[in-house]
């Protein structure tokens, strides 16, 4: 015999916290947008293919509009000319939003240590997960997506997720 609502309705009702229900839905319905500029973009295509099957994690709906995406995957080399575009794409994404920096070039500039290449996208936008490698293995991409799912499950609906982040392009 249950107490409260369960005693009245039996097994036909489930009670839970709003945070738990909303975060469960968010974590298993990620809509990624891939900003692929180099070989890491090709590697992401293999993750979305049948062998690794990104749809097992609820992230198969790859979007090409930032207004419909909540997961930004930056895959490849980012030049200083592309940096304002990447920042604008991040700003147009809906909240809550997460960012994965995929590959050595997006994480740290890779072997391009010159005046045209951004030495890590964390200089302009906040990054939630880094994936090492040149190019990274598909398993590493899936692991980063699972860590994003864990972060989504621990979020709060009430908490404001806006971060006080200052990048090199911010005034």
Short mmCIF file of C-alpha atoms in Angstrom, two decimals:
data_model
loop_
_atom_site.label_atom_id
_atom_site.label_comp_id
_atom_site.label_asym_id
_atom_site.label_seq_id
_atom_site.Cartn_x
_atom_site.Cartn_y
_atom_site.Cartn_z
CA UNK A 1 0.00 0.00 0.00
CA UNK A 2 1.47 3.31 -1.06
CA UNK A 3 1.20 6.73 0.44
CA UNK A 4 -0.24 9.85 -1.16
CA UNK A 5 -1.12 9.86 -4.86
CA UNK A 6 0.15 6.30 -5.44
CA UNK A 7 -2.38 4.85 -2.96
CA UNK A 8 -5.27 6.51 -4.82
CA UNK A 9 -4.23 5.73 -8.41
CA UNK A 10 -2.13 2.58 -7.99
CA UNK A 11 0.39 1.80 -10.75
CA UNK A 12 -1.20 4.13 -13.30
CA UNK A 13 0.73 7.23 -12.19
CA UNK A 14 4.40 8.01 -11.75
CA UNK A 15 5.71 10.88 -9.66
CA UNK A 16 9.11 12.45 -10.28
CA UNK A 17 10.90 15.78 -10.17
CA UNK A 18 10.46 18.15 -13.11
CA UNK A 19 14.26 18.46 -13.47
CA UNK A 20 14.61 14.70 -13.78
CA UNK A 21 11.91 14.33 -16.46
CA UNK A 22 13.06 17.30 -18.57
CA UNK A 23 16.75 16.37 -18.33
CA UNK A 24 16.02 12.76 -19.31
CA UNK A 25 14.36 14.05 -22.47
CA UNK A 26 17.17 16.51 -23.19
CA UNK A 27 19.95 14.00 -22.74
CA UNK A 28 18.47 11.48 -25.17
CA UNK A 29 17.44 13.95 -27.86
CA UNK A 30 20.59 15.91 -28.64
CA UNK A 31 20.49 17.71 -31.97
CA UNK A 32 24.08 18.24 -33.09
CA UNK A 33 25.34 20.77 -35.57
CA UNK A 34 28.70 19.88 -37.05
CA UNK A 35 31.05 22.71 -37.95
CA UNK A 36 33.42 20.51 -39.95
CA UNK A 37 36.31 22.21 -41.70
CA UNK A 38 38.88 19.46 -42.19
CA UNK A 39 39.51 15.74 -41.85
CA UNK A 40 37.68 15.55 -38.49
CA UNK A 41 34.47 16.36 -40.32
CA UNK A 42 34.97 13.24 -42.43
CA UNK A 43 35.64 11.25 -39.28
CA UNK A 44 32.36 12.46 -37.81
CA UNK A 45 30.57 11.07 -40.86
CA UNK A 46 31.74 7.60 -39.88
CA UNK A 47 30.28 8.10 -36.39
CA UNK A 48 26.90 8.88 -37.93
CA UNK A 49 27.14 5.81 -40.18
CA UNK A 50 25.79 2.32 -39.57
CA UNK A 51 28.89 0.85 -37.92
CA UNK A 52 29.00 3.24 -34.96
CA UNK A 53 25.33 4.31 -35.13
CA UNK A 54 25.01 7.69 -33.47
CA UNK A 55 21.26 7.19 -33.31
CA UNK A 56 21.69 4.80 -30.36
CA UNK A 57 22.39 7.90 -28.27
CA UNK A 58 19.51 9.98 -29.61
CA UNK A 59 21.76 12.31 -31.57
CA UNK A 60 21.04 11.24 -35.15
CA UNK A 61 19.10 14.37 -36.08
CA UNK A 62 22.05 16.38 -37.39
CA UNK A 63 20.96 19.95 -37.95
CA UNK A 64 22.44 22.50 -40.33
CA UNK A 65 20.81 25.48 -38.69
CA UNK A 66 22.13 26.73 -35.33
CA UNK A 67 18.62 27.72 -34.26
CA UNK A 68 17.57 24.07 -34.29
CA UNK A 69 20.68 22.61 -32.63
CA UNK A 70 21.75 22.27 -29.01
CA UNK A 71 25.10 20.50 -29.49
CA UNK A 72 27.86 22.16 -31.51
CA UNK A 73 30.63 19.83 -32.69
CA UNK A 74 33.60 21.81 -34.00
CA UNK A 75 35.62 19.39 -36.10
CA UNK A 76 38.73 20.71 -37.78
CA UNK A 77 41.02 23.66 -38.16
CA UNK A 78 39.59 27.09 -37.39
CA UNK A 79 41.25 30.15 -38.87
CA UNK A 80 40.96 33.66 -37.48
CA UNK A 81 38.69 34.54 -40.42
CA UNK A 82 36.29 31.77 -39.39
CA UNK A 83 36.32 32.68 -35.68
CA UNK A 84 33.60 35.39 -35.86
CA UNK A 85 31.38 33.03 -37.87
CA UNK A 86 31.82 30.26 -35.31
CA UNK A 87 31.04 32.67 -32.47
CA UNK A 88 27.89 33.88 -34.27
CA UNK A 89 26.75 30.26 -34.76
CA UNK A 90 27.27 29.58 -31.05
CA UNK A 91 25.28 32.67 -30.08
CA UNK A 92 22.36 31.65 -32.33
CA UNK A 93 21.99 28.22 -30.73
CA UNK A 94 19.14 27.65 -28.31
CA UNK A 95 19.66 27.10 -24.59
CA UNK A 96 20.77 24.79 -23.10
CA UNK A 97 23.69 24.28 -25.47
CA UNK A 98 26.87 22.26 -25.34
CA UNK A 99 30.11 22.35 -27.36
CA UNK A 100 32.48 19.53 -28.31
CA UNK A 101 35.92 20.43 -29.63
CA UNK A 102 36.90 17.54 -31.90
CA UNK A 103 40.49 16.87 -32.91
CA UNK A 104 43.87 18.42 -32.25
CA UNK A 105 43.26 21.40 -34.55
CA UNK A 106 40.04 22.52 -32.86
CA UNK A 107 41.44 21.87 -29.37
CA UNK A 108 44.85 23.49 -29.70
CA UNK A 109 45.55 24.53 -33.29
CA UNK A 110 47.20 21.18 -34.04
CA UNK A 111 50.45 21.39 -35.92
CA UNK A 112 49.38 24.71 -37.46
CA UNK A 113 51.34 27.07 -35.21
CA UNK A 114 51.06 30.14 -37.43
CA UNK A 115 49.43 33.55 -37.60
CA UNK A 116 46.26 32.41 -39.40
CA UNK A 117 45.15 29.49 -37.22
CA UNK A 118 43.22 29.87 -33.99
CA UNK A 119 45.05 28.01 -31.24
CA UNK A 120 41.97 26.40 -29.74
CA UNK A 121 38.29 27.30 -30.04
CA UNK A 122 38.09 27.85 -26.28
CA UNK A 123 39.55 31.28 -27.00
CA UNK A 124 36.22 32.38 -28.52
CA UNK A 125 33.48 30.04 -27.19
CA UNK A 126 33.20 27.89 -24.05
CA UNK A 127 33.92 24.19 -24.61
CA UNK A 128 32.27 21.39 -22.62
CA UNK A 129 34.20 18.38 -23.97
CA UNK A 130 37.52 17.99 -25.74
CA UNK A 131 38.31 15.03 -28.01
CA UNK A 132 42.01 14.42 -28.58
CA UNK A 133 43.50 12.87 -31.69
CA UNK A 134 44.37 13.65 -35.26
CA UNK A 135 41.79 12.60 -36.33
CA UNK A 136 40.08 11.18 -33.24
CA UNK A 137 38.60 7.70 -33.26
CA UNK A 138 34.82 7.34 -33.59
CA UNK A 139 34.73 5.71 -30.15
CA UNK A 140 36.16 8.92 -28.65
CA UNK A 141 33.36 10.94 -30.26
CA UNK A 142 30.74 8.58 -28.83
CA UNK A 143 32.40 8.84 -25.41
CA UNK A 144 32.23 12.65 -25.54
CA UNK A 145 28.56 12.51 -26.49
CA UNK A 146 27.87 10.20 -23.53
CA UNK A 147 29.63 12.70 -21.23
CA UNK A 148 27.46 15.49 -22.66
CA UNK A 149 24.41 13.33 -21.89
CA UNK A 150 25.60 13.00 -18.29
CA UNK A 151 25.96 16.78 -18.05
CA UNK A 152 22.47 17.24 -19.49
CA UNK A 153 21.02 14.88 -16.89
CA UNK A 154 22.57 16.83 -14.02
CA UNK A 155 21.34 20.24 -15.22
CA UNK A 156 18.59 22.20 -13.54
CA UNK A 157 15.60 23.66 -15.33
CA UNK A 158 15.49 26.59 -12.92
CA UNK A 159 19.22 27.42 -12.99
CA UNK A 160 20.33 30.01 -15.53
CA UNK A 161 22.95 28.41 -17.76
CA UNK A 162 24.30 31.67 -19.20
CA UNK A 163 28.01 31.67 -18.51
CA UNK A 164 30.06 34.78 -18.00
CA UNK A 165 32.52 33.88 -20.71
CA UNK A 166 34.88 36.36 -22.33
CA UNK A 167 36.59 35.29 -25.55
CA UNK A 168 39.22 37.10 -27.57
CA UNK A 169 36.57 38.48 -29.93
CA UNK A 170 34.40 39.92 -27.16
CA UNK A 171 34.69 43.62 -26.45
#
